[in-house]
Amino acid sequence: MVARGSAAPPTPWSKSSAQPQISETAYVHSFSTIVGDVHIGADVLVAPGTSIRADKGQPFYVGDGSNIQDGVVIHGLEQGRVLGDDQQAYSVWIGKNTAITHMVLIHGPAYVGDNCFVGFRSTIFNARVGQGSIVMMHALIQDVEIPPGKLVPSGSVITTQQQADRLPDVTDADINFASHVIGLNHGLRSGYHRSTRANNVVSFAAARDAEKTEKDSSSHRSRQDTSQMPNTRLDSEVVNQVRHLLSSGYRIGVEYADTRRFQTSSWQSCGPIAGNREADVFAALEACVADHSRDYVRLIGIDTQSKRRVAETIIQRPGGASSSNGRSPSSSPSYESYSKPSSGGSYSGSTGLSTDVVDQVHRLISQGFLIGTEHADARRFQASTWHSCSPITARRDSEAIAALESCLAEHRGEYVKMFGIDTKTKRRVGETIIQRPNSRNGSAPSATSATSARPSSYSTPSSSSSSSSYSGKTGLSAEAVDQIRQLLRQGYQVGTEHADKRRFQTGSWYSCSPASSTREGEVIAAVEGCLAEHRGEYVRVFGIDTKSKRRVGETIIQRP
């Protein structure tokens, strides 16, 4: 049978309720999922078990005649877009007559051109695959642009543009194989359509008509309920938010926190709202607001099936805007994504940490790492002897940030550094100093110039570097020079990488020319060369442990 798509759920970063646009000649199996702003073209086949979710990155486009086979997952980052063939921005673009085969993962920003073939269990992320290219099985394509008409062999890992440019051209045998697969799936689509008509299953047009009728009926019932609902003092935007959540099948929750608990994201629940009638929900919300008139109060949508929260919204703040009509002129609620990072990955709760540190916490947690912290006084810092703070096992940004601030408060007057912990490989990533003696916790880099920005990670005090001081003039900050000295003293080579704003958001960096020398002056000159060549971009330095083949002490030394 044929499945209907659904609108993306309301979230703090997107209030869009766009429905999938599915051609009447397309076939979408009932065991597949299509959510949000997705265009499905004519004669497309979407097989069982497929998930196409434009509930974060959006929109998606699947061109005419393409087929999306069993178990394919298509999703996208909140940020990052590709340019489609219609010159519009998309999170994911899949061209015409393209085969996306079993268990493929395409994660936007991603572009796959016309007449392409993507083999079983391959992954495409933050990349473009040119027209007529063939990607065989179990391949990874990331952060590159595959030129048109290229063959990606099975098992390939293509993560640099140099690798992509060296790929071989497709052969006639490759094209025949891909065309055969696409032809078979066109036959499947036609067969499914005939079977659907034989069993009197509604077409997409009829399904949409039925859905429209159902929505009209629901809207009518909602208006009836509203007319019977007692007057509420909640703001109209909050009322609309509640109605939208209820109509989407979510339960409503409400929490409160005083100023201290708000800063550490320690919220307490008001009484549970078990019903789904608007009048009951509004009454419970008003009761919580009245009981905690001097606290922060937030509204939550609860997906009871997946046991997760959606659309957290602060509807009252102490001594300021509230969600009640007739209070102050600024009575409309402030909608903010408290537990969800904003476009830059920033944490919206009050915190003494800089936005750079908060962004780093979000990136590490979103990549699956745990957060670790260590501290050292000035003497131990010079000897690189650090002590661990209490372990942080939190997987939520707000809880990890609260633990970080606790470590900072406990060790005022000392150096404190943060790092990610890869629990699988038992290694550290992204070491960052977030507190120094006699400086503000987690202070942001100086904005005076790009090259004088304070490094956001591991470095050494200048007092310890007098014996090997670099006498040449340099545009680098003293701390960046100290960082390079420390790395060289510990026997590491120094590497540099750069990224524009888009690639920085997705963690996609390019290497500058390698600094193979171990002489301080030559390394600093190489780093300055990278900075000069990539003005207006992010630039970072790091140490390379040539024995264990790992990185240490990544430090951003230039920002746009």
XYZ file of C-alpha atoms in Angstrom, residues 187-423:
237
model
C 9.829 -2.430 -13.248
C 9.275 -2.820 -9.509
C 7.665 0.619 -9.294
C 5.270 -0.219 -12.138
C 4.446 -3.575 -10.566
C 3.696 -1.995 -7.202
C 1.412 0.551 -8.857
C -0.544 -2.179 -10.677
C -0.854 -4.174 -7.463
C -2.071 -1.077 -5.635
C -4.787 -0.396 -8.195
C -5.872 -4.053 -8.218
C -6.394 -3.997 -4.463
C -8.280 -0.685 -4.506
C -5.711 1.068 -2.350
C -6.030 4.826 -2.447
C -3.670 6.795 -4.673
C -1.553 9.654 -3.417
C -4.125 12.158 -4.629
C -6.921 10.365 -2.772
C -4.719 10.019 0.296
C -4.025 13.728 0.290
C -7.729 14.458 -0.116
C -8.485 12.192 2.831
C -5.774 13.866 4.874
C -7.164 17.309 4.023
C -10.645 16.180 5.047
C -9.251 14.828 8.300
C -7.420 18.100 8.996
C -10.544 20.136 8.252
C -12.519 17.941 10.624
C -9.834 18.247 13.288
C -9.739 22.021 12.834
C -13.522 22.153 13.186
C -13.385 20.101 16.376
C -10.599 22.362 17.649
C -12.710 25.450 17.029
C -15.592 23.808 18.856
C -13.327 22.965 21.781
C -12.001 26.538 21.783
C -15.481 27.978 21.963
C -16.184 25.788 24.974
C -12.794 26.410 26.593
C -12.681 28.899 29.471
C -10.790 32.143 28.836
C -7.040 31.807 29.341
C -4.498 34.471 30.325
C -1.757 32.729 28.349
C -0.309 34.571 25.394
C -1.774 33.739 21.995
C 1.595 32.401 20.768
C 1.745 29.969 23.679
C -1.842 28.925 23.003
C -0.985 28.274 19.354
C 2.131 26.341 20.367
C 0.113 24.123 22.700
C -2.510 23.486 20.040
C 0.125 22.632 17.469
C 1.805 20.142 19.813
C -1.480 18.516 20.761
C -2.606 18.246 17.136
C 0.735 16.569 16.325
C 0.068 13.895 18.946
C 2.448 15.139 21.637
C 1.790 15.382 25.365
C 2.490 18.639 27.181
C 4.920 19.013 30.054
C 5.900 22.064 32.112
C 8.968 22.763 34.288
C 10.237 25.625 36.450
C 13.576 26.821 37.851
C 14.749 29.721 39.983
C 17.656 31.863 38.771
C 20.338 29.663 40.346
C 18.877 26.427 39.011
C 18.298 28.038 35.617
C 22.018 28.778 35.298
C 22.861 25.114 35.924
C 19.885 23.813 33.929
C 18.404 22.114 36.990
C 14.707 22.229 36.229
C 11.907 20.831 38.371
C 8.684 19.458 37.025
C 5.276 20.923 37.792
C 2.503 18.416 38.273
C 2.130 16.035 35.295
C -0.441 16.906 32.621
C -2.011 13.574 31.782
C -4.858 14.732 29.550
C -4.784 16.045 26.009
C -7.821 18.346 26.181
C -6.884 21.962 25.550
C -8.871 23.284 28.503
C -7.117 20.910 30.945
C -3.679 21.704 29.532
C -4.204 25.487 29.661
C -5.484 25.252 33.221
C -2.417 23.259 34.295
C -0.076 25.694 32.552
C -1.686 28.703 34.220
C -1.511 26.981 37.606
C 2.232 26.353 37.210
C 2.864 29.944 36.101
C 0.876 31.264 39.071
C 2.601 28.979 41.597
C 6.061 29.966 40.328
C 5.550 33.607 39.390
C 9.156 34.513 40.294
C 10.777 31.598 38.459
C 11.527 30.602 34.911
C 8.799 28.380 33.453
C 9.098 26.402 30.246
C 6.711 24.415 28.076
C 7.732 21.027 26.635
C 6.318 18.769 23.956
C 6.691 15.069 24.811
C 6.790 12.325 22.176
C 5.456 9.381 24.161
C 6.474 6.817 21.558
C 10.161 7.693 21.274
C 10.353 8.981 24.883
C 11.927 12.276 23.823
C 11.280 15.985 24.168
C 10.483 18.412 21.390
C 10.021 22.204 21.217
C 11.167 23.341 24.645
C 9.900 26.934 25.045
C 10.425 29.361 27.916
C 7.082 31.032 28.602
C 7.965 33.030 31.750
C 11.033 34.758 33.147
C 11.552 36.296 36.603
C 10.442 39.918 36.764
C 10.127 40.145 32.982
C 8.051 38.903 30.102
C 5.452 36.330 30.977
C 3.015 34.339 28.929
C -0.007 36.070 30.356
C -2.073 38.585 28.466
C -2.549 41.919 30.113
C 0.735 41.982 31.993
C 3.454 44.130 30.524
C 3.712 45.473 27.009
C 6.345 42.830 26.339
C 4.065 40.025 27.288
C 4.791 37.780 24.325
C 6.912 34.805 25.328
C 10.537 34.513 24.372
C 10.957 31.376 22.328
C 14.473 30.051 22.697
C 16.085 26.665 22.280
C 17.389 26.067 25.775
C 18.535 22.474 25.434
C 19.251 22.705 21.742
C 22.215 24.611 20.318
C 21.509 27.514 18.044
C 22.983 28.036 14.596
C 26.473 28.304 15.963
C 26.015 25.479 18.417
C 25.747 27.849 21.355
C 24.161 27.088 24.672
C 21.402 29.554 25.486
C 21.361 29.199 29.273
C 23.247 31.746 31.411
C 26.854 30.664 31.917
C 30.214 32.230 32.700
C 31.887 30.254 29.928
C 32.715 31.879 26.610
C 30.687 30.972 23.531
C 33.783 29.282 22.062
C 34.012 26.898 25.018
C 30.273 26.221 24.906
C 30.509 25.538 21.159
C 33.380 23.135 21.805
C 31.307 21.278 24.429
C 28.408 20.953 21.991
C 30.622 19.696 19.157
C 32.301 17.069 21.352
C 29.010 15.766 22.757
C 27.317 15.758 19.349
C 30.202 13.629 18.016
C 29.676 11.060 20.788
C 32.581 12.027 23.053
C 32.484 12.358 26.826
C 33.890 15.529 28.410
C 36.966 15.393 30.624
C 38.573 18.159 32.731
C 41.960 18.567 34.405
C 43.595 21.291 36.522
C 47.147 22.327 37.394
C 48.788 25.132 39.353
C 51.530 27.199 37.686
C 54.351 24.842 38.764
C 52.586 21.691 37.637
C 51.510 23.429 34.428
C 55.157 24.070 33.489
C 55.899 20.391 34.035
C 52.691 19.290 32.212
C 51.504 17.506 35.360
C 47.735 17.708 35.501
C 45.176 16.404 37.997
C 41.712 15.246 36.970
C 38.537 16.951 38.129
C 35.511 14.860 38.967
C 34.519 12.772 35.921
C 31.724 14.152 33.701
C 29.422 11.402 32.470
C 26.715 13.753 31.157
C 25.519 13.420 27.588
C 23.530 16.676 27.586
C 25.132 20.069 26.933
C 23.566 21.757 29.942
C 24.710 19.091 32.426
C 28.253 19.004 31.029
C 28.500 22.804 31.192
C 27.305 22.798 34.803
C 30.000 20.245 35.700
C 32.621 22.328 33.895
C 31.675 25.438 35.843
C 31.890 23.458 39.074
C 35.460 22.414 38.255
C 36.373 26.016 37.399
C 34.917 27.320 40.653
C 36.713 24.642 42.687
C 40.108 25.438 41.156
C 40.158 29.207 40.868
C 43.668 30.554 40.368
C 44.754 27.435 38.453
C 44.883 26.302 34.854
C 41.888 24.183 33.827
C 41.637 22.349 30.532
C 38.836 20.472 28.833
C 39.017 17.639 26.311
C 36.871 15.061 24.591
C 37.151 11.368 25.471
C 36.653 8.756 22.751
C 35.429 5.824 24.841
